Amino acid sequence: MIGNIISLFFLFFLTLSIPLSANASDISVTASVTKTKLSINDILEYKITISGAKTQPTINESFLNDFSIINRSTQQSYQLINNNFFSSQIKSFQLRPNIEGTIIIPSAKLTIDGKTFETDPITITVSANTSPSSTPNASPSKMPISKQGVSSSGIPQGSSKDLFILAVLDKNQAYVGEEIIYSVRLYRRFSAIDQLLYQEPKFGMLSEQLERDQKTYTQTYKGIRYYVQEIDRRSLFSYESGSIAIPPASAEVQINFFYGSQIIQSNEISINIIPLPETNKPSDFSGLVGDYGLDVDVNTKALVENKPIAIRLSVGGSGNLKQLSTLSISTDSDIFKVYQSSINDLITYVNSVKGIRHFEYIMVPKVDGSLSLPVFSFSYFDPKTKQYNVLSSPSQTVSIIDAGESEIQFANNDSQNLITELRQDLRYIKESIDISKQATPFFKQVFSLFLIALNIGLLATTIFSFIAKSSLFRNIIQRFSLKPSKQAVNAIEQIKSTSDWSINDVQHHIFRFLSSILNRPVQGLPLSEIIEELTQQNIDTSTITDLESLLDQCSFLAYSPDSSNVESKIDICDKAIDIIKRIKT
């Protein structure tokens, strides 16, 4: 009974809320930011959303004195719901802070239809500049990649030659707003690792995550052959000139369960950002840098006076397409009224940031006759040619038919927009709803019990995984596990008792035992290097000599025609067991 009452109350409230929300016409103004903590070089997007206004608002931008305005944009949308006309506007500002510390963005004051509206103030925190001071300007050129913090051996300081990460850039000099490819690669001398936890640095500029190369390949670096894999790849965009230093990236690497984990750092990289040239710079330049094209799609058939026309423009290319928020429009406002409808992105993040940004505009012809469509354009800077380019839609002449008594009439922006639409009366169909049958409570259903059991299992797995990674758990496991020497002796004794085995099996357990002694993988290392490190461990000289002789004998028997001799194999096993027992673990 109680469930039926609650259901009826919910349906009654839902039925009332729909027409109330549809008929609301109050003007609301809100402000928001994309982030509240940033550095002095970061870009902040400040948005003002105006709902319910039928005229263009007037904004006094003096409240943004603590910021440099990088770009402005306006998005506007219109909807017709149940014969009611709704409009909303979003005014966006891309800001760069001028000062450090705690900044309070004051209330924005907007004037709409003679009334003043205010937004709430927003508090943000600006940290110190993570980049060094600017350097003199220079033109971009092909130069070697800068690798600061790298020792003379080519390895980042503090890292070993067996395992390190290296950060590189595709260029060491770029224009403001130009794409910079940042990559971090892991170099290792052993074939596999158990776990890698990567932490990217604070770039101090706009970054976009790219799809990294999943393949592992071999490469000779500074005379040593390594397994190399890419662990991070990003596109960086700086909107402030000067020399910018990218701090080292860090990673926690666990080779296997027995050796624990270690933290390694990459090298620090610096890049010189030079400002865009002022010569021939378009007045409406939006800051777009890269290589782009423009496509236009508009249906010019059956155009009628006062009837809206949709025109779709696609800007495609490589670079930060999101920097372009609006297109320049060249038209006579007495002939065409133009409204921005929507913006949609189709962007890929593979080797670089590429894609298409789709703009849709609504055009309303105010007169009939032979008219030229509005011309849409935008400008960008091409870093390859070092020139500004302007792309425009082609000029088209169309014939507009006189509508006579038009069904839709648009007035000027200064007066109230009147929208009158002739429609037939709509008869809404409402189906009766039977709520007499109440469903079985969810917690009594079989599926809910399955979900509870699944969650308990996942929780137990998570807790066990967390405990297994702790150092205390590893110490407990090592206390109850056999020592490496006993493990090796037992394994070789077991090999002797089998009929199908080879000398390589004995070598494998010897190398595994030596790895535990030297705390590093020894498989594949030169024998001289193994002997040298054992000597540093204060191992008895005679034992090391016997070990060297045993390894040479194993290598000889492994490729000898008489390698199947059982007596020779057993003799090798006995010698191996004796040497392992003589070495102190």
XYZ file of C-alpha atoms in Angstrom:
585
model
C 0.000 0.000 0.000
C 2.805 2.400 0.928
C 4.609 1.553 -2.320
C 1.488 2.425 -4.353
C 1.154 5.802 -2.595
C 4.819 6.649 -3.237
C 4.499 5.699 -6.913
C 1.365 7.855 -7.327
C 3.066 10.791 -5.614
C 6.131 10.440 -7.881
C 4.012 10.371 -11.053
C 1.979 13.369 -9.852
C 5.132 15.393 -9.144
C 6.683 14.404 -12.498
C 3.509 15.431 -14.363
C 3.473 18.845 -12.686
C 7.204 19.520 -13.150
C 7.167 19.101 -16.940
C 4.805 21.949 -17.865
C 6.243 24.162 -15.137
C 9.759 23.833 -16.515
C 8.565 24.325 -20.072
C 6.738 27.534 -19.217
C 9.570 29.070 -17.177
C 10.851 32.230 -18.849
C 12.977 33.811 -16.118
C 16.452 34.912 -17.095
C 19.288 33.121 -15.288
C 23.000 33.950 -15.438
C 25.718 31.636 -14.079
C 29.529 31.591 -14.259
C 31.928 28.644 -14.155
C 35.607 27.827 -14.695
C 37.328 24.694 -15.967
C 39.723 24.533 -12.982
C 40.429 26.367 -9.739
C 44.152 25.541 -9.408
C 46.663 26.380 -12.133
C 50.153 27.752 -12.732
C 51.042 31.183 -14.066
C 51.508 29.690 -17.581
C 48.233 27.723 -17.701
C 45.138 28.706 -19.671
C 41.816 29.019 -17.801
C 38.412 28.925 -19.520
C 35.774 31.166 -17.904
C 32.179 30.620 -19.083
C 29.071 32.748 -18.573
C 25.801 30.923 -19.342
C 22.710 33.065 -20.039
C 19.352 31.270 -20.236
C 15.997 32.789 -21.169
C 17.323 36.041 -22.670
C 15.796 37.146 -25.983
C 18.293 39.935 -26.670
C 22.061 40.148 -26.730
C 23.534 40.937 -23.273
C 26.099 43.662 -22.661
C 29.134 42.646 -20.588
C 31.697 44.916 -18.966
C 35.001 42.998 -19.126
C 36.793 45.218 -16.607
C 36.336 42.553 -13.911
C 38.988 40.447 -15.715
C 41.843 42.919 -15.098
C 43.952 40.242 -13.356
C 44.027 38.152 -16.544
C 45.131 38.403 -20.153
C 42.258 37.511 -22.478
C 43.631 35.032 -25.028
C 40.381 34.417 -26.902
C 36.649 35.160 -26.757
C 33.809 33.101 -28.185
C 30.014 32.990 -28.099
C 27.736 29.989 -28.600
C 23.990 30.415 -29.034
C 21.200 27.862 -29.379
C 17.462 28.119 -30.012
C 14.707 25.601 -29.217
C 10.971 25.530 -29.855
C 9.211 23.338 -27.260
C 5.405 23.165 -26.944
C 5.013 26.469 -28.833
C 7.461 28.176 -26.445
C 10.691 29.670 -27.772
C 13.814 29.135 -25.630
C 17.304 30.499 -26.184
C 20.588 30.125 -24.346
C 23.974 31.719 -24.792
C 27.436 30.738 -23.566
C 30.140 33.380 -23.588
C 33.610 31.873 -23.123
C 36.873 33.606 -22.258
C 40.263 31.900 -22.422
C 42.325 33.594 -19.712
C 45.948 33.522 -18.607
C 46.628 34.886 -15.081
C 48.909 37.910 -14.723
C 49.692 37.470 -11.019
C 50.358 34.612 -8.598
C 48.519 33.701 -5.421
C 44.814 33.574 -4.610
C 42.728 35.480 -7.171
C 39.028 36.224 -6.769
C 37.259 36.622 -10.104
C 34.659 39.304 -9.283
C 31.008 39.075 -10.215
C 30.390 39.616 -13.919
C 27.788 42.320 -14.535
C 25.494 41.843 -17.548
C 22.810 44.189 -18.832
C 19.825 42.438 -20.455
C 16.674 44.348 -21.509
C 17.714 47.253 -19.288
C 18.145 45.041 -16.212
C 21.456 44.231 -14.519
C 22.373 40.652 -13.624
C 25.405 39.498 -11.627
C 27.191 36.155 -11.357
C 28.759 34.719 -8.219
C 32.474 35.453 -7.627
C 34.902 32.555 -8.121
C 38.165 31.986 -6.219
C 41.158 30.378 -7.936
C 44.748 29.653 -6.863
C 47.671 30.483 -9.169
C 51.000 28.809 -8.360
C 54.484 30.015 -9.283
C 55.865 29.770 -12.796
C 57.362 26.319 -13.415
C 59.367 27.618 -16.372
C 62.491 29.754 -16.465
C 62.479 33.292 -17.832
C 62.116 33.947 -21.515
C 65.024 34.009 -23.917
C 65.629 36.138 -27.014
C 63.528 35.348 -30.046
C 64.770 33.070 -32.776
C 63.372 31.359 -35.803
C 62.625 27.612 -35.662
C 65.166 25.241 -37.156
C 66.055 21.577 -37.178
C 68.232 20.980 -34.114
C 69.161 17.967 -31.959
C 66.724 17.096 -29.213
C 67.588 18.762 -25.886
C 68.242 16.285 -23.058
C 69.145 18.066 -19.856
C 69.885 16.005 -16.752
C 71.635 13.311 -18.835
C 75.067 12.048 -17.787
C 78.011 11.659 -20.152
C 76.972 8.038 -20.742
C 73.624 9.197 -22.140
C 71.665 7.880 -19.136
C 69.551 10.157 -16.871
C 71.366 11.052 -13.686
C 70.577 8.695 -10.797
C 69.607 5.781 -13.087
C 71.522 2.584 -13.859
C 72.579 1.389 -17.287
C 70.283 -1.637 -16.918
C 67.029 0.291 -16.463
C 66.120 3.938 -17.165
C 63.514 6.163 -18.853
C 64.305 8.867 -21.405
C 62.108 11.850 -22.352
C 62.374 13.362 -25.852
C 60.663 16.065 -27.935
C 60.148 16.142 -31.694
C 61.583 19.684 -31.757
C 63.474 21.967 -29.384
C 61.968 25.219 -30.700
C 58.363 26.016 -31.613
C 55.959 28.877 -32.174
C 53.323 29.925 -29.663
C 50.368 27.552 -30.160
C 52.351 25.064 -32.286
C 52.026 21.354 -31.506
C 54.967 19.741 -29.682
C 55.193 15.936 -29.424
C 56.468 14.710 -26.031
C 57.465 11.049 -25.622
C 58.844 8.990 -22.706
C 60.549 5.658 -23.451
C 61.629 2.859 -21.110
C 65.034 1.264 -21.774
C 65.774 -2.114 -20.113
C 68.346 -4.854 -20.613
C 66.097 -7.713 -19.450
C 63.218 -9.028 -21.518
C 60.255 -8.487 -19.173
C 59.051 -6.620 -16.089
C 56.154 -7.349 -13.745
C 54.735 -3.879 -13.145
C 55.240 -0.228 -14.128
C 53.491 2.768 -12.531
C 54.093 5.991 -14.477
C 53.674 9.576 -13.210
C 53.748 12.356 -15.801
C 55.393 15.705 -14.933
C 53.685 19.095 -14.601
C 54.096 20.532 -18.077
C 53.052 24.132 -17.390
C 51.240 24.199 -20.730
C 48.218 22.646 -22.444
C 48.640 18.878 -22.973
C 46.590 16.267 -24.846
C 47.095 12.517 -24.256
C 48.035 10.632 -27.444
C 47.871 6.926 -28.231
C 51.298 5.484 -27.464
C 53.111 2.788 -29.433
C 52.184 -0.563 -27.833
C 55.050 -2.503 -29.435
C 58.341 -3.360 -27.725
C 61.422 -3.275 -29.948
C 65.195 -3.613 -29.555
C 67.587 -0.705 -30.036
C 71.304 -0.141 -29.542
C 71.850 2.941 -27.377
C 75.350 4.138 -26.479
C 76.781 0.785 -27.595
C 74.401 -1.321 -25.456
C 71.413 -3.253 -26.791
C 68.113 -2.528 -24.980
C 64.468 -3.512 -25.037
C 62.587 -0.235 -25.653
C 58.912 0.582 -25.165
C 57.019 3.874 -25.191
C 55.173 4.560 -21.912
C 53.802 8.057 -22.602
C 53.053 10.234 -25.628
C 51.455 13.696 -25.553
C 50.813 16.783 -27.631
C 51.842 20.009 -25.911
C 50.683 23.530 -26.785
C 52.292 26.579 -25.177
C 50.608 29.983 -25.392
C 53.445 31.915 -23.745
C 56.798 32.650 -25.356
C 60.141 31.993 -23.690
C 62.234 29.046 -22.556
C 60.090 26.411 -20.843
C 61.553 23.544 -18.806
C 59.623 20.281 -18.531
C 60.453 18.561 -15.190
C 61.498 14.884 -15.108
C 58.843 12.183 -15.340
C 58.988 9.340 -12.803
C 58.077 5.663 -12.818
C 57.974 2.870 -10.244
C 59.215 -0.355 -11.850
C 59.026 -3.859 -10.393
C 61.210 -6.362 -12.253
C 59.694 -9.410 -10.549
C 58.181 -10.463 -7.237
C 61.506 -11.241 -5.515
C 63.485 -8.064 -6.307
C 60.930 -5.488 -5.150
C 60.397 -2.175 -6.936
C 62.512 0.883 -7.665
C 61.674 4.477 -8.630
C 63.449 5.985 -11.640
C 63.303 9.453 -13.179
C 63.727 10.730 -16.709
C 65.815 13.660 -17.860
C 64.624 17.279 -17.785
C 63.858 18.850 -21.184
C 63.766 22.505 -22.198
C 62.141 24.012 -25.286
C 62.227 27.556 -26.636
C 58.808 29.034 -27.509
C 59.011 32.000 -29.879
C 56.153 34.475 -30.437
C 54.151 34.636 -33.648
C 55.236 37.359 -36.092
C 53.254 40.599 -36.084
C 53.825 41.210 -39.800
C 50.667 40.545 -41.891
C 48.837 39.265 -38.808
C 45.036 39.276 -39.475
C 42.951 41.461 -37.183
C 40.595 38.557 -36.365
C 43.383 36.004 -35.782
C 42.196 33.437 -33.189
C 45.605 31.937 -32.333
C 45.182 28.811 -34.486
C 48.561 27.323 -35.523
C 49.033 24.366 -37.872
C 47.827 23.267 -41.299
C 44.070 23.402 -42.021
C 41.382 23.284 -44.702
C 37.751 24.442 -45.001
C 34.721 22.611 -46.476
C 31.222 24.095 -46.909
C 27.872 22.290 -47.180
C 24.685 24.296 -47.853
C 21.443 23.429 -49.639
C 20.639 26.319 -51.999
C 17.417 24.827 -53.416
C 13.979 26.302 -52.634
C 15.132 29.220 -50.470
C 12.231 31.256 -49.095
C 12.231 34.663 -47.459
C 12.215 34.478 -43.638
C 12.788 30.710 -43.761
C 15.940 29.532 -41.911
C 18.781 27.981 -43.917
C 21.345 25.649 -42.328
C 24.950 25.956 -43.485
C 27.589 23.516 -42.270
C 31.278 24.343 -42.351
C 34.054 21.868 -41.512
C 37.534 22.960 -40.467
C 40.009 20.076 -40.627
C 43.719 19.686 -40.072
C 46.476 19.043 -37.554
C 46.740 21.213 -34.435
C 44.671 22.491 -31.533
C 41.316 22.774 -33.326
C 39.553 23.652 -30.070
C 41.314 27.014 -30.205
C 38.918 28.011 -33.016
C 35.542 28.708 -31.381
C 33.829 30.834 -34.038
C 34.180 31.900 -37.677
C 34.276 35.433 -39.052
C 31.097 36.352 -40.952
C 30.901 38.899 -43.759
C 27.295 39.892 -44.584
C 24.749 42.693 -44.448
C 22.641 42.283 -41.298
C 19.658 43.855 -43.099
C 19.742 41.081 -45.700
C 20.749 38.015 -43.657
C 20.428 37.255 -39.960
C 23.084 34.697 -38.956
C 23.016 32.625 -35.743
C 25.596 30.086 -34.573
C 23.762 26.822 -33.893
C 26.233 24.144 -32.788
C 29.845 22.947 -32.748
C 30.806 19.260 -33.003
C 34.279 17.738 -32.947
C 35.658 14.638 -34.621
C 39.261 14.573 -33.363
C 41.742 11.690 -33.204
C 44.663 11.442 -30.797
C 47.072 8.947 -32.371
C 50.459 10.226 -33.541
C 49.293 13.835 -33.158
C 46.111 15.854 -32.653
C 44.182 15.725 -35.940
C 40.541 15.961 -36.861
C 37.614 18.076 -37.945
C 35.565 20.725 -36.119
C 32.038 21.080 -37.548
C 30.302 24.459 -37.310
C 26.596 24.865 -38.031
C 25.043 28.291 -38.618
C 21.425 29.287 -39.214
C 20.862 31.996 -41.845
C 17.529 33.798 -42.281
C 17.083 35.883 -45.467
C 15.134 39.075 -44.702
C 14.441 40.086 -48.309
C 13.707 38.300 -51.564
C 15.570 38.428 -54.854
C 19.026 37.435 -56.069
C 21.352 37.601 -53.062
C 24.920 36.624 -52.194
C 25.230 34.217 -49.284
C 27.304 35.319 -46.268
C 31.019 34.552 -46.479
C 32.569 32.631 -43.561
C 36.315 32.761 -42.950
C 39.059 32.082 -40.421
C 42.813 32.645 -40.282
C 45.697 30.490 -39.043
C 49.487 30.537 -38.921
C 51.424 27.850 -40.812
C 54.751 27.147 -39.006
C 56.173 25.417 -42.097
C 55.778 28.415 -44.416
C 55.963 30.928 -41.520
C 52.983 32.800 -42.969
C 49.399 33.643 -42.026
C 46.701 32.108 -44.219
C 43.035 33.077 -44.521
C 40.468 30.500 -45.704
C 37.012 31.670 -46.821
C 33.852 29.965 -48.019
C 33.147 30.475 -51.737
C 30.869 33.342 -52.714
C 27.480 32.042 -53.914
C 24.550 33.901 -55.443
C 21.126 32.395 -54.728
C 17.537 33.275 -55.551
C 15.255 33.979 -52.567
C 11.515 33.466 -53.132
C 9.019 35.985 -51.728
C 7.144 34.253 -48.912
C 4.187 36.647 -48.830
C 2.636 36.103 -45.429
C 5.503 34.274 -43.797
C 4.814 31.879 -41.012
C 7.960 32.826 -39.107
C 8.887 36.436 -38.454
C 12.174 37.514 -36.886
C 12.465 41.026 -35.467
C 15.657 42.989 -34.801
C 17.881 42.009 -31.865
C 17.137 45.315 -30.125
C 13.438 44.470 -29.838
C 11.742 41.380 -28.513
C 11.969 38.364 -30.839
C 8.477 37.457 -31.960
C 7.903 33.940 -33.172
C 4.524 33.024 -34.561
C 3.964 29.607 -36.029
C 0.734 28.374 -37.570
C 0.050 24.787 -36.604
C -2.886 22.502 -36.322
C -4.000 21.783 -32.803
C -2.272 18.761 -31.369
C -4.217 16.147 -29.498
C -1.880 14.434 -27.062
C -2.479 10.753 -26.427
C -2.148 9.675 -22.819
C -2.178 5.987 -22.115
C -3.607 4.771 -18.839
C -1.019 3.472 -16.444
C -1.762 0.482 -14.224
C 0.363 0.567 -11.096
C -1.661 -1.953 -9.096
C 0.945 -4.651 -9.638
C 4.007 -3.885 -7.626
C 7.264 -5.608 -8.547
C 9.161 -7.903 -6.202
C 11.695 -5.961 -4.084
C 15.100 -5.916 -5.727
C 16.969 -7.417 -2.762
C 14.735 -10.529 -2.952
C 15.544 -11.262 -6.594
C 18.137 -13.833 -7.675
C 20.014 -11.280 -9.756
C 20.536 -9.023 -6.726
C 22.025 -11.933 -4.756
C 24.376 -12.601 -7.653
C 25.487 -8.952 -7.668
C 26.101 -9.023 -3.903
C 28.226 -12.174 -4.209
C 30.125 -10.659 -7.138
C 30.873 -7.477 -5.184
C 32.081 -9.466 -2.175
C 34.392 -11.480 -4.431
C 35.779 -8.341 -6.082
C 36.322 -6.717 -2.683
C 38.186 -9.778 -1.391
C 40.345 -9.865 -4.536
C 41.177 -6.168 -4.196
C 42.128 -6.518 -0.523
C 44.329 -9.558 -1.240
C 46.029 -7.759 -4.145
C 46.740 -4.754 -1.920
C 48.169 -6.933 0.860
C 50.280 -8.948 -1.603
C 52.051 -5.770 -2.765
C 53.032 -4.689 0.758
C 56.602 -5.172 1.997
C 55.379 -6.894 5.196
C 53.647 -9.612 3.163
C 56.801 -10.149 1.097
C 58.929 -10.479 4.232
C 56.510 -13.058 5.657
C 56.565 -15.043 2.403
C 60.354 -14.961 2.293
C 60.588 -16.218 5.914
C 58.524 -19.313 5.138
C 59.989 -19.906 1.684
C 63.151 -21.908 1.050
C 66.442 -20.088 0.693
C 67.683 -19.699 -2.891
C 70.507 -22.197 -2.246
C 68.103 -24.879 -0.998
C 65.750 -24.212 -3.912
C 68.591 -24.650 -6.402
C 69.910 -27.832 -4.716
C 66.441 -29.419 -4.591
C 65.798 -28.541 -8.240
C 69.098 -30.098 -9.402
C 68.507 -33.218 -7.261
C 65.113 -33.569 -8.903
C 66.725 -33.241 -12.350
C 69.072 -36.153 -11.563
C 66.093 -38.395 -10.831
C 64.504 -37.805 -14.250
C 65.536 -39.454 -17.496
C 64.717 -36.701 -20.010
C 66.827 -33.655 -19.112
C 69.684 -31.631 -20.546
C 72.667 -29.587 -19.415
C 70.674 -26.409 -20.155
C 68.326 -27.283 -17.271
C 71.247 -27.303 -14.843
C 72.575 -24.014 -16.264
C 69.163 -22.423 -15.778
C 69.066 -23.210 -12.039
C 72.686 -22.119 -11.562
C 71.964 -18.731 -13.188
C 68.780 -18.370 -11.163
C 70.740 -18.959 -7.950
C 73.431 -16.468 -9.005
C 70.710 -13.883 -9.756
C 69.548 -14.088 -6.128
C 73.144 -13.605 -4.944
C 73.818 -10.531 -7.153
C 70.273 -9.089 -6.885
C 70.024 -8.710 -10.672
C 69.304 -11.010 -13.642
C 72.528 -12.661 -14.859
C 71.104 -14.657 -17.779
C 72.829 -13.327 -20.887
C 75.579 -11.388 -19.042
C 79.226 -12.058 -19.977
C 80.902 -14.646 -17.748
C 83.690 -12.199 -16.891
C 81.168 -9.689 -15.551
C 79.505 -12.388 -13.395
C 82.865 -13.476 -11.959
C 83.823 -9.857 -11.218
C 80.612 -9.192 -9.271
C 80.929 -12.473 -7.319
C 84.439 -11.437 -6.313
C 83.029 -8.163 -4.978
C 80.609 -10.224 -2.855
C 83.626 -11.730 -0.981
C 82.991 -15.237 -2.334
C 85.883 -17.664 -1.829
C 88.367 -17.521 -4.738
C 88.571 -21.310 -5.124
C 84.786 -21.526 -5.244
C 84.651 -18.863 -7.975
C 87.348 -20.724 -9.944
C 85.384 -23.997 -9.680
C 82.199 -22.156 -10.731
C 83.916 -20.674 -13.788
C 85.237 -24.108 -14.756
C 81.780 -25.648 -14.248
C 80.064 -23.059 -16.461
C 82.674 -23.579 -19.198
C 82.150 -27.351 -18.958
C 78.346 -26.880 -19.195
C 78.728 -24.734 -22.302
C 81.019 -27.370 -23.858
C 78.721 -30.313 -23.081
C 75.623 -28.450 -24.285
C 76.966 -28.459 -27.859
C 79.098 -31.621 -27.637
C 78.103 -34.722 -29.653
C 78.544 -36.684 -26.415
C 76.142 -34.424 -24.502
C 73.768 -37.338 -23.880
C 76.342 -39.188 -21.698
C 74.515 -39.879 -18.430
C 77.679 -40.132 -16.311
C 78.891 -36.704 -17.492
C 75.530 -35.160 -16.703
C 75.395 -36.606 -13.195
C 78.961 -35.437 -12.559
C 77.933 -31.903 -13.610
C 74.969 -32.027 -11.216
C 77.138 -33.128 -8.293
C 79.659 -30.368 -8.959
C 76.874 -27.787 -9.195
C 75.358 -28.882 -5.868
C 78.761 -28.750 -4.176
C 79.511 -25.213 -5.461
C 76.075 -23.918 -4.471
C 76.526 -25.227 -0.920
C 79.968 -23.581 -0.680
C 78.677 -20.145 -1.678
C 77.252 -18.207 1.273
C 73.782 -16.825 0.666
